[in-house]
XYZ file of C-alpha atoms in Angstrom:
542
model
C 14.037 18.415 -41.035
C 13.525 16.694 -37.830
C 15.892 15.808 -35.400
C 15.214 12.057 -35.850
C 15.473 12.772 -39.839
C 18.706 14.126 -38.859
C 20.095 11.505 -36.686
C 18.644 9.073 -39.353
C 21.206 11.134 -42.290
C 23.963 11.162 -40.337
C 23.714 7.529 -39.535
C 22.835 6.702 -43.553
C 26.311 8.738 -44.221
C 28.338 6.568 -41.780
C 26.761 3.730 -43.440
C 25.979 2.825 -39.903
C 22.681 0.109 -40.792
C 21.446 0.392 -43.838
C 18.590 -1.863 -43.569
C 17.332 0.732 -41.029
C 17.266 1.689 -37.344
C 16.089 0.742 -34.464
C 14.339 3.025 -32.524
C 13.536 3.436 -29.167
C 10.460 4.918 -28.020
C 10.600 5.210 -24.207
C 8.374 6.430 -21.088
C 9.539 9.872 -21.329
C 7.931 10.827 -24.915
C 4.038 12.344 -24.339
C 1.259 11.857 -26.506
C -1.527 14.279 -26.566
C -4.504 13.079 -24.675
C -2.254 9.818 -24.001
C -3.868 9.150 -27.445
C -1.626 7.809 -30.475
C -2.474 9.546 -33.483
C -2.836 7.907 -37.173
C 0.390 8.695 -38.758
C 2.308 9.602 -35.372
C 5.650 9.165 -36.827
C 5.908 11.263 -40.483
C 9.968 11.275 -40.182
C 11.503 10.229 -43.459
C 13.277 7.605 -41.736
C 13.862 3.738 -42.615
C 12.726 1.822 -39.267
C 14.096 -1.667 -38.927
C 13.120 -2.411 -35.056
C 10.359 -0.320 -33.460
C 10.499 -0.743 -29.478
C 7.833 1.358 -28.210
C 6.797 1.887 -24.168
C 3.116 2.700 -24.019
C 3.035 2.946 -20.013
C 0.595 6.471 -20.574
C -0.415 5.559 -23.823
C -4.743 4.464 -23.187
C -5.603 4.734 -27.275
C -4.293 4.310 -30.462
C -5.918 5.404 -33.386
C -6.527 3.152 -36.853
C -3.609 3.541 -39.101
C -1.380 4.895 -36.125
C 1.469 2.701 -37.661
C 0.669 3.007 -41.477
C 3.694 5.641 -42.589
C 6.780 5.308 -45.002
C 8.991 5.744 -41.722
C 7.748 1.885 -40.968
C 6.766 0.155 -44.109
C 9.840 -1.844 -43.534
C 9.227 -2.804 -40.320
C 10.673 -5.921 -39.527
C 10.208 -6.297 -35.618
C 7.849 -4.907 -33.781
C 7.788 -4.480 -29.782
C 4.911 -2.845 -27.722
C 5.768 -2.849 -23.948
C 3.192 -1.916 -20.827
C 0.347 -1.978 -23.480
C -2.646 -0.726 -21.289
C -5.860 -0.377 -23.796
C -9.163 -0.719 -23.214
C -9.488 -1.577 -27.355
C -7.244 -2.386 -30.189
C -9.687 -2.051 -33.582
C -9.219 -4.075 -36.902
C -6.957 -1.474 -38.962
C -4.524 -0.927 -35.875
C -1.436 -1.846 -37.440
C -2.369 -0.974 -40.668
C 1.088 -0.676 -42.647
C 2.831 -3.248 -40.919
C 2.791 -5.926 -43.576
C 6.473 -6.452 -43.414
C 6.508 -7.530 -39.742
C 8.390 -10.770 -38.677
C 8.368 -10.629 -35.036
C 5.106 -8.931 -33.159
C 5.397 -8.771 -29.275
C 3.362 -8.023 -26.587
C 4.771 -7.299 -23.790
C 3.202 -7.007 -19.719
C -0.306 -6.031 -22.139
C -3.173 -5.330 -20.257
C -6.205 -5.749 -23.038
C -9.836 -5.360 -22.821
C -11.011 -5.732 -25.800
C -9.730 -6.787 -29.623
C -11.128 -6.686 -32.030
C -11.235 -9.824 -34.672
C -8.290 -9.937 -37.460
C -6.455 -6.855 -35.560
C -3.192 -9.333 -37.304
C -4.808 -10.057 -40.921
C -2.132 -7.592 -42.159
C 0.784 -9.341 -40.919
C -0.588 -12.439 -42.283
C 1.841 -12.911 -45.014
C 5.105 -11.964 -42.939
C 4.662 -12.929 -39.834
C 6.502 -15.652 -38.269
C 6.958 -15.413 -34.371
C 3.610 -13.897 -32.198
C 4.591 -12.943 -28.583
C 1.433 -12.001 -25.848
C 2.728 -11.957 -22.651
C -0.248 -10.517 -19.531
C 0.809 -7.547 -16.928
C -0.136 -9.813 -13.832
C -2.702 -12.893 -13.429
C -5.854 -10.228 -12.911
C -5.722 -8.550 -16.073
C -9.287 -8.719 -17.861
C -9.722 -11.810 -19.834
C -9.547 -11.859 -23.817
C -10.511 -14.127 -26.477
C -7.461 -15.700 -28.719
C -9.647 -15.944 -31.419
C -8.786 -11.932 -31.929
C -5.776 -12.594 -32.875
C -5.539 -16.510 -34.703
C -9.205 -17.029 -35.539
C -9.589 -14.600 -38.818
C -7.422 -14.943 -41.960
C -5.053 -17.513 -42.215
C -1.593 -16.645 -40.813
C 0.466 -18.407 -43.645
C 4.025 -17.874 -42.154
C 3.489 -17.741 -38.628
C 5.619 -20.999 -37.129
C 5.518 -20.132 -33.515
C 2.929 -18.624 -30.928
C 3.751 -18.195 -27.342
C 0.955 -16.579 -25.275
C 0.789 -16.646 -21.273
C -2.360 -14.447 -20.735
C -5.949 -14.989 -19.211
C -7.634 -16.110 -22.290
C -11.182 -17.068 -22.251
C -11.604 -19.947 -20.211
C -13.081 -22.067 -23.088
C -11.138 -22.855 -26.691
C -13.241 -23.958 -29.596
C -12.581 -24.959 -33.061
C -12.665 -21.222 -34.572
C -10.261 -20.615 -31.589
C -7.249 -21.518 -34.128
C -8.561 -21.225 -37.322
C -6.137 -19.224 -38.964
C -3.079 -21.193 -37.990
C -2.404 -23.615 -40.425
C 1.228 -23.673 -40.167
C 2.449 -23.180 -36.766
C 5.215 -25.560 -35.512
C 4.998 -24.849 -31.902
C 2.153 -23.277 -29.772
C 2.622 -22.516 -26.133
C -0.716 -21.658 -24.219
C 0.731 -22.468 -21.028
C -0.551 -20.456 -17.422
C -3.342 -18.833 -19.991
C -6.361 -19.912 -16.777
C -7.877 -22.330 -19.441
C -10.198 -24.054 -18.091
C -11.593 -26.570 -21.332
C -10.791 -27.065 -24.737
C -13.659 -28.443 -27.577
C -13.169 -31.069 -29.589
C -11.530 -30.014 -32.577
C -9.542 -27.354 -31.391
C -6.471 -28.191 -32.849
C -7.041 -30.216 -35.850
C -6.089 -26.691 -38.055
C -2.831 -27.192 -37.551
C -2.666 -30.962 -37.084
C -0.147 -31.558 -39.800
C 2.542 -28.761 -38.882
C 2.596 -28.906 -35.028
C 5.511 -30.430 -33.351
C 5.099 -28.598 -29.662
C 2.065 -28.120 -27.466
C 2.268 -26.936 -24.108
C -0.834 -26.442 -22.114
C 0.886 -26.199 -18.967
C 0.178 -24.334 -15.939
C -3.747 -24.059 -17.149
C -7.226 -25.170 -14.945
C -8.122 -27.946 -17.171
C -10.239 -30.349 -15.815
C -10.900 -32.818 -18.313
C -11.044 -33.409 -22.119
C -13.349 -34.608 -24.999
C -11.912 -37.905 -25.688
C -10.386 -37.706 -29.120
C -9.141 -34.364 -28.969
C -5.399 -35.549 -29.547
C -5.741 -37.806 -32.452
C -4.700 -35.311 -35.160
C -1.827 -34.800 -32.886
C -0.598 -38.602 -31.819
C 1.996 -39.028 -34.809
C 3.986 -36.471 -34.512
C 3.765 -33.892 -31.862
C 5.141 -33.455 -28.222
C 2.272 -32.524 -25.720
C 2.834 -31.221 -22.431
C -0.304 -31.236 -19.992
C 1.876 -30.993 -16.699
C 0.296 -28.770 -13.610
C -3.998 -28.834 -14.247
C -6.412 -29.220 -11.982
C -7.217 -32.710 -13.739
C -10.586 -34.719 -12.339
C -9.619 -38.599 -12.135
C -13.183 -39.935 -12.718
C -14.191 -41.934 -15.089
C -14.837 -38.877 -18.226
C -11.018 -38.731 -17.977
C -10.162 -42.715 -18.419
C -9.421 -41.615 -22.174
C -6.253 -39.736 -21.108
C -5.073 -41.414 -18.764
C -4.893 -44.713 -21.343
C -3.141 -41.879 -23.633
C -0.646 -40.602 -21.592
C 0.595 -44.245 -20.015
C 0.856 -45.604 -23.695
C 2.082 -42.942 -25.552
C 5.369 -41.270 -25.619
C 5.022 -38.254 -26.497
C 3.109 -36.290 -23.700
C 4.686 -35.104 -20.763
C 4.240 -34.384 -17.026
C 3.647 -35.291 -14.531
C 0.396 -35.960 -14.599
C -1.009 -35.672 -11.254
C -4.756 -35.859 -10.140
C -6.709 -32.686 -8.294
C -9.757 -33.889 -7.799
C -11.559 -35.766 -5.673
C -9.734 -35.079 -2.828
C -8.822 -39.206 -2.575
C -6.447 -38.891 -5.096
C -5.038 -35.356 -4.414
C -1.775 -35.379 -5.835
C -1.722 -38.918 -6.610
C 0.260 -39.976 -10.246
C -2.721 -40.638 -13.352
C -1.021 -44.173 -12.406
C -2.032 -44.946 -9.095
C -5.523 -43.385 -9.077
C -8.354 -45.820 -9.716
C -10.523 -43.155 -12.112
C -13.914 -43.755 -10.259
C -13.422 -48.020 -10.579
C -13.418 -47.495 -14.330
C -11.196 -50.355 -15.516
C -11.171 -53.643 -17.748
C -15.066 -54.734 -16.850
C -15.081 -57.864 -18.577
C -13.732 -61.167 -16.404
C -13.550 -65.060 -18.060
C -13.780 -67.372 -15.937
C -13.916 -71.019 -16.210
C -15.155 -73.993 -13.990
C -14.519 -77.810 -14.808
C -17.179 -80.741 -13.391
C -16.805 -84.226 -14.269
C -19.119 -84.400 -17.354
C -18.587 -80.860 -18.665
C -16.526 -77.952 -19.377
C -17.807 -74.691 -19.138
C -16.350 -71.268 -20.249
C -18.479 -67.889 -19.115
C -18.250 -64.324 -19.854
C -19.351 -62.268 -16.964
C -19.726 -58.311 -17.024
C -19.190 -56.515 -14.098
C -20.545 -53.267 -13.560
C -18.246 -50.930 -11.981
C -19.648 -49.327 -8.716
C -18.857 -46.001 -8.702
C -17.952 -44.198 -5.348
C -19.747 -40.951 -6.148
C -23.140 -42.887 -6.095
C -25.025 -45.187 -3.555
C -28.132 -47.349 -3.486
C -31.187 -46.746 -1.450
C -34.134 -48.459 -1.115
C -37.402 -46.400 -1.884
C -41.105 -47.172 -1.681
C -44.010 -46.382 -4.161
C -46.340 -44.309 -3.119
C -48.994 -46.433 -1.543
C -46.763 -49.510 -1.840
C -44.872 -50.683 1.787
C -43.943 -54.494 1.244
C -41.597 -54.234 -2.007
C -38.925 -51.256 -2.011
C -37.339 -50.043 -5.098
C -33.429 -49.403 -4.993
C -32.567 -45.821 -6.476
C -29.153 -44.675 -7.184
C -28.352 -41.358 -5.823
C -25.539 -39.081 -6.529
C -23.041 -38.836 -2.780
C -22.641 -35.374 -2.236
C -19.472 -33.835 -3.246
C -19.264 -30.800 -1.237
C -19.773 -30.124 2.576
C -21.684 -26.471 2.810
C -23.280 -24.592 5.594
C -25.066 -21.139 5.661
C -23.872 -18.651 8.260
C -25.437 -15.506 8.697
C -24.093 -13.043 10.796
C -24.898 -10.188 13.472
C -25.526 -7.755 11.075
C -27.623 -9.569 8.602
C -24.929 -10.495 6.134
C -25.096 -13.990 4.255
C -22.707 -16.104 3.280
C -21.907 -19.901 1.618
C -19.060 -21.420 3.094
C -17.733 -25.021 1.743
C -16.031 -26.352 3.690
C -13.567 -28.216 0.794
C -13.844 -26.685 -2.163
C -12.728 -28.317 -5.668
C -11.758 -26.022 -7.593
C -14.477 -24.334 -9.662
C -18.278 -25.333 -8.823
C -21.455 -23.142 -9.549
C -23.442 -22.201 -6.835
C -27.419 -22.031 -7.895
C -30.128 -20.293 -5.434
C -33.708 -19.222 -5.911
C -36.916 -19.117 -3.934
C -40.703 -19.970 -3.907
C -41.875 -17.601 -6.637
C -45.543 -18.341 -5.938
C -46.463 -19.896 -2.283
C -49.048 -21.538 -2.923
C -47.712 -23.482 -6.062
C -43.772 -23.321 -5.030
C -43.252 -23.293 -8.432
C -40.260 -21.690 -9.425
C -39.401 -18.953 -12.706
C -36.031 -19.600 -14.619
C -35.811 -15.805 -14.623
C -36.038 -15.914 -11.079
C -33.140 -18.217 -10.049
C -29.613 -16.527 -9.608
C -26.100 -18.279 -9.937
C -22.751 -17.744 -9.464
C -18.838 -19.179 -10.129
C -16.811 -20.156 -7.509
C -13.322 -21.201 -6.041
C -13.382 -19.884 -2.577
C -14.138 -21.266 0.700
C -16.733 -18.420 1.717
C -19.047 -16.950 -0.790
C -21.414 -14.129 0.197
C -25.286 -14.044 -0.638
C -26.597 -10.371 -1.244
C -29.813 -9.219 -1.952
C -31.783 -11.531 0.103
C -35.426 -10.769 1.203
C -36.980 -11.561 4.772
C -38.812 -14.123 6.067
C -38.337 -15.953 2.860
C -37.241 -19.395 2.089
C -34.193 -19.917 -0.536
C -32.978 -23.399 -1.337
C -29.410 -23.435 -2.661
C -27.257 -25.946 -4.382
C -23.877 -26.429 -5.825
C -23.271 -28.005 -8.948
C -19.959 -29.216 -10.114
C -18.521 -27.106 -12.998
C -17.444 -30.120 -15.411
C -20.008 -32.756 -14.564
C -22.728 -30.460 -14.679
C -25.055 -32.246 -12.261
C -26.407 -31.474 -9.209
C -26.662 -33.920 -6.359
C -29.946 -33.814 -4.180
C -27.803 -33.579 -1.139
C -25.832 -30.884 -2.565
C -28.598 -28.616 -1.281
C -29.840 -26.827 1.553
C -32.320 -24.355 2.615
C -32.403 -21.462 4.037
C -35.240 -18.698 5.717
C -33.924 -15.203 6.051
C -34.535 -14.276 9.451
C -36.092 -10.439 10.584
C -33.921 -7.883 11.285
C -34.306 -7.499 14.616
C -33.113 -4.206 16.791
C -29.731 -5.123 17.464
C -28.465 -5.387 20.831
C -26.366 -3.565 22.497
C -23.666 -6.691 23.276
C -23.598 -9.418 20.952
C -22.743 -13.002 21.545
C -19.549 -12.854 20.074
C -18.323 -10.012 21.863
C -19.272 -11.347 25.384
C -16.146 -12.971 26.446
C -14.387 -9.834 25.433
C -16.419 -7.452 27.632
C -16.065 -10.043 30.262
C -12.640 -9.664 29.772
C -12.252 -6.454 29.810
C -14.487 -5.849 33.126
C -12.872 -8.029 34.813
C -9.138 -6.943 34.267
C -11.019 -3.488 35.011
C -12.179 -4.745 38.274
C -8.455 -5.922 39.077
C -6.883 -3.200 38.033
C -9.203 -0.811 40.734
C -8.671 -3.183 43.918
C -5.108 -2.850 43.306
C -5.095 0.868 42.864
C -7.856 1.198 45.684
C -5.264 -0.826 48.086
C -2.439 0.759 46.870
C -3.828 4.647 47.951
C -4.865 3.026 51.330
C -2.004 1.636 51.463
C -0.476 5.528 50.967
C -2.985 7.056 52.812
C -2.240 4.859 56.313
C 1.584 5.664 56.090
C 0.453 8.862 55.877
C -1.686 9.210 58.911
C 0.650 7.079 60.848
C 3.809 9.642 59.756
C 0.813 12.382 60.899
C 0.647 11.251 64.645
C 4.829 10.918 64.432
C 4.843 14.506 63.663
C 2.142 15.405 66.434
C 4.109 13.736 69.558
C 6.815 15.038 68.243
C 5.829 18.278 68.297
C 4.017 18.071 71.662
C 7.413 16.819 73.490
C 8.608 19.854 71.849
C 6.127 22.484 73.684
C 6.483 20.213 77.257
C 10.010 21.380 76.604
C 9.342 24.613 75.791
C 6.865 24.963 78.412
C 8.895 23.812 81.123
C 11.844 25.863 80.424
C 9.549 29.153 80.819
C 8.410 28.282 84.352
C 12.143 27.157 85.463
C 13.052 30.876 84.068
C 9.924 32.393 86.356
C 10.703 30.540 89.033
C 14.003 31.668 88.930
C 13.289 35.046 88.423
C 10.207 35.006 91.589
C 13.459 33.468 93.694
C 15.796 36.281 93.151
C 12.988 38.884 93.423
C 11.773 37.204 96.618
C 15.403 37.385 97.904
C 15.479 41.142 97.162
C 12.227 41.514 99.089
C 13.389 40.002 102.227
C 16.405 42.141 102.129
C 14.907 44.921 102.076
C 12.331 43.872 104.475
C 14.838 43.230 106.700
C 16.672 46.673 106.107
C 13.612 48.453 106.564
C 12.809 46.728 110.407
C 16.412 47.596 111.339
C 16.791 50.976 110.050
C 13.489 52.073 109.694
C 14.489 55.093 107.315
C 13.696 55.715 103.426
C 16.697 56.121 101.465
C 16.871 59.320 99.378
C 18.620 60.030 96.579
C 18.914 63.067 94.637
C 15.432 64.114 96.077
C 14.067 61.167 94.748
C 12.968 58.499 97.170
C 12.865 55.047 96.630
C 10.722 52.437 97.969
C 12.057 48.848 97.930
C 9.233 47.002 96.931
C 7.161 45.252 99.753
C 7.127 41.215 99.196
C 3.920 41.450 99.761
C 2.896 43.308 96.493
C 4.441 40.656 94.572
C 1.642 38.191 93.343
C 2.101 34.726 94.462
C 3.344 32.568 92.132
C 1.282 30.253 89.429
C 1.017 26.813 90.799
C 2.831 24.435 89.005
C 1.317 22.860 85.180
C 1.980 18.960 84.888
C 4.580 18.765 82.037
C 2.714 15.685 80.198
C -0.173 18.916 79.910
C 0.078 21.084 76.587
C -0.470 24.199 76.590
C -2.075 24.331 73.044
C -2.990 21.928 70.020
C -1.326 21.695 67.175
C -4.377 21.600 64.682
């Protein structure tokens, strides 16, 4: 017996839930390749609640759910569900399930009816996305197959498909409230909800990128069922008149409803906007004369500010013009292309989504162009880059709005890739910073230049300090030296003419122990050295 057979008895004894348990299936248990096997739980067990943590979990097997341990299943939670597929026959087994959530999902792929085998159970469906970039999914995989005959209430926030059709809800035929709101829809077909026009009482669509709407798309929905359209990135031109008579007249849809674009009525209430000059066209208007009494009906054509009238000649034909209307255009774009050969598209106010179109001269002689040959892309952002492009070739591009789907001549420009030419070695953009740079460079030298002058002049001057000094010091020296010879000459001189006079007066040599001594003549003593001028030194001090 396992231990969660175990835990299960001793529970059963306790009569602790009888209707089952609710287990927990967290992080910490492994799977074996991350992969959930059919039949992964074989306990004889009575499961009430299932919450299960799939954070390592990347597959799960058909039948992976279809064992006695869940057969009474009754809720059913799936948290940090990464796959990159859920097939039909997933959740075989789970036919008793009331309550199915999804919880921070990240889903690539799903297969069609994966919830045909909750269809007679289920009430409450629960899809909630891991962050706004997960990949994007189509809610037909889960409502467009068999009808779900119990299920009252969906509530998905996820990045569904930006386009809902009418197979989009087929299978819900009695839901009472469905909450698509902050799913990045971007348009919904006519028809859409008219499957469960006669049980819905709730429908948010909130938070979304709707532009506009079909007109029509809410009558199923007028008598009895609260519509909230609060927070899209609605276009006030005239496709969207429809609503805005809907939402001022009826009570039951809520905002606010606020315009996006064109950038005129930014932000401005459905109320205050003018919708293009799309109003009442027909005036009466009466005039009264003496004789008669006149009534006329006069219909006035609205002008519409995306458009203006220019006059135009025939070919060959210069006295009569022709006035064309031409779309204005709705986007200001420039090409910039920079040092190293890169492309890009930059719009300078985007509106939300447009399509950007490009393609060049497939024949030059013709310029006719091949479909095959002409390359497109969604957009939102300010700058879009252009890869791929060949030199010394002209491209035309053009930006189409995503809802109207027309192109305005003037929403085009052209463009000739130039050669890539060797690149030099300072480009124009970097100038002012070398510039910069040199000079501070420049600064930073004379300083340092004047400052070891500067060091090297104290220097020298300290130098020649030393140097008198120590000259002063020798004349000193010096001087002392021939004060002492002098001296010493004197005294000897004195003894000389002592004994010069002893010698004329006595005449006799003095003798001493049979040694006779001389007194030395003054006139073997050298004369002395004639005096040095004390400002002269004797040496240099190198």
């Amino acid at each position: 017996m396992s231990s969660l057979e175990k835990i299960y008895k001793d529970e059963e004894r306790e009569n602790c839930r009888s209707d089952g348990i609710f287990l927990i299936l967290t992080e910490a248990i492994t799977y074996p390749n991350n992969v959930v096997k059919a039949n992964f739980l074989p306990a004889s067990v009575n499961v009430r609640e299932l919450w299960f943590r799939m954070d390592s979990v990347r597959k799960v097997e058909v039948n992976a759910f279809n064992s006695n341990a869940l057969k009474n299943l009754k809720i059913l939670t799936l948290v940090a569900c990464k796959l990159d597929e859920i097939k039909n026959g997933t959740f075989n087994g789970l036919e008793s399930v009331e309550l199915f959530v999804l919880k921070s999902a990240s889903l690539s792929n799903v297969e069609n009816g994966v919830l045909d085998v909750m269809s007679e159970k289920l009430k409450n469906f629960q899809l909630e996305q891991l962050n706004t970039k997960v990949n994007e999914t189509s809610i037909d995989a889960f409502t467009g197959s068999q009808t779900m005959n119990s299920l009252e209430t969906v509530n998905i926030a996820y990045n569904l498909k930006p386009t809902l059709t009418q197979e989009s809800f087929i299978g819900l035929r009695n839901v009472i409230t469905l909450d698509l709101s902050g799913c990045q829809i971007e348009s919904i077909g006519l028809g859409a909800f008219d499957p469960m026009s006669g049980s819905l009482k709730t429908l948010r669509l909130a938070g979304n990128r709707i532009k506009t709407l079909p007109e029509g798309i809410f009558d199923s929905l007028l008598s009895n069922t609260a519509i909230y359209l609060q927070d899209n990135e609605w276009d006030c031109d005239c496709h969207l008149m429809h609503l805005k008579n809907l939402v001022t007249t009826n009570s039951n849809f809520f905002g606010p409803f606020t315009c996006y674009t064109p950038a005129q009525f930014r932000d401005n209430l459905f109320t205050n906007a003018t919708f293009c000059g799309c109003y009442d066209s027909t005036v009466t208007t009466s005039s009264t004369t003496t004789y008669t009494n006149t009534s006329t009906t006069t219909t006035i054509e609205p002008e519409d500010p995306r458009e203006f009238q220019q006059e135009c000649y025939e070919a060959g034909e210069t006295e009569q013009p022709k006035t064309v209307t031409i779309q204005k255009p709705i986007y200001t774009l420039s090409i910039n292309e920079t040092e190293n050969g890169d492309v890009t598209l930059d719009v300078e106010t985007p509106n939300g989504i447009f399509v950007l179109i490009w393609f060049s001269s497939a024949d030059q002689e013709t310029y006719k162009t091949l479909g095959d040959e002409i390359n497109c892309r969604i957009g939102t952002t300010r700058s879009t880059p252009i890869p791929d492009l060949m030199e010394h070739t002209t491209y035309t591009f053009c930006l189409m709005d995503s809802v109207a789907k027309t192109v305005s001549p003037l929403d085009c420009i052209s463009y000739t890739k130039r050669y890539n030419f060797p690149q030099p070695w300072l480009f124009q953009s970097g100038k002012g910073v070398f510039t910069g740079v040199t000079v501070v460079a420049c600064i930073v030298s004379a300083v340092v230049g004047a400052a070891i002058g500067a060091l090297m002049l104290v220097k020298i001057q300290k130098r020649k300090q030393n140097k008198n000094k120590s000259n002063s010091s020798i004349n000193e020296v010096t001087r002392e030296a021939f004060t002492a010879v002098q001296s010493d000459w004197q005294q000897k001189h004195r003894i000389s003419t002592i004994a010069k006079d002893s010698d004329s007066t006595m005449n006799t040599t003095i003798k001493t122990n049979t040694t006779t001594v001389d007194y030395l003549d003054h006139r073997d003593v050298p004369p002395p050295l004639p005096a040095r001028r004390v400002d002269e030194p004797i040496y240099e001090v190198v």
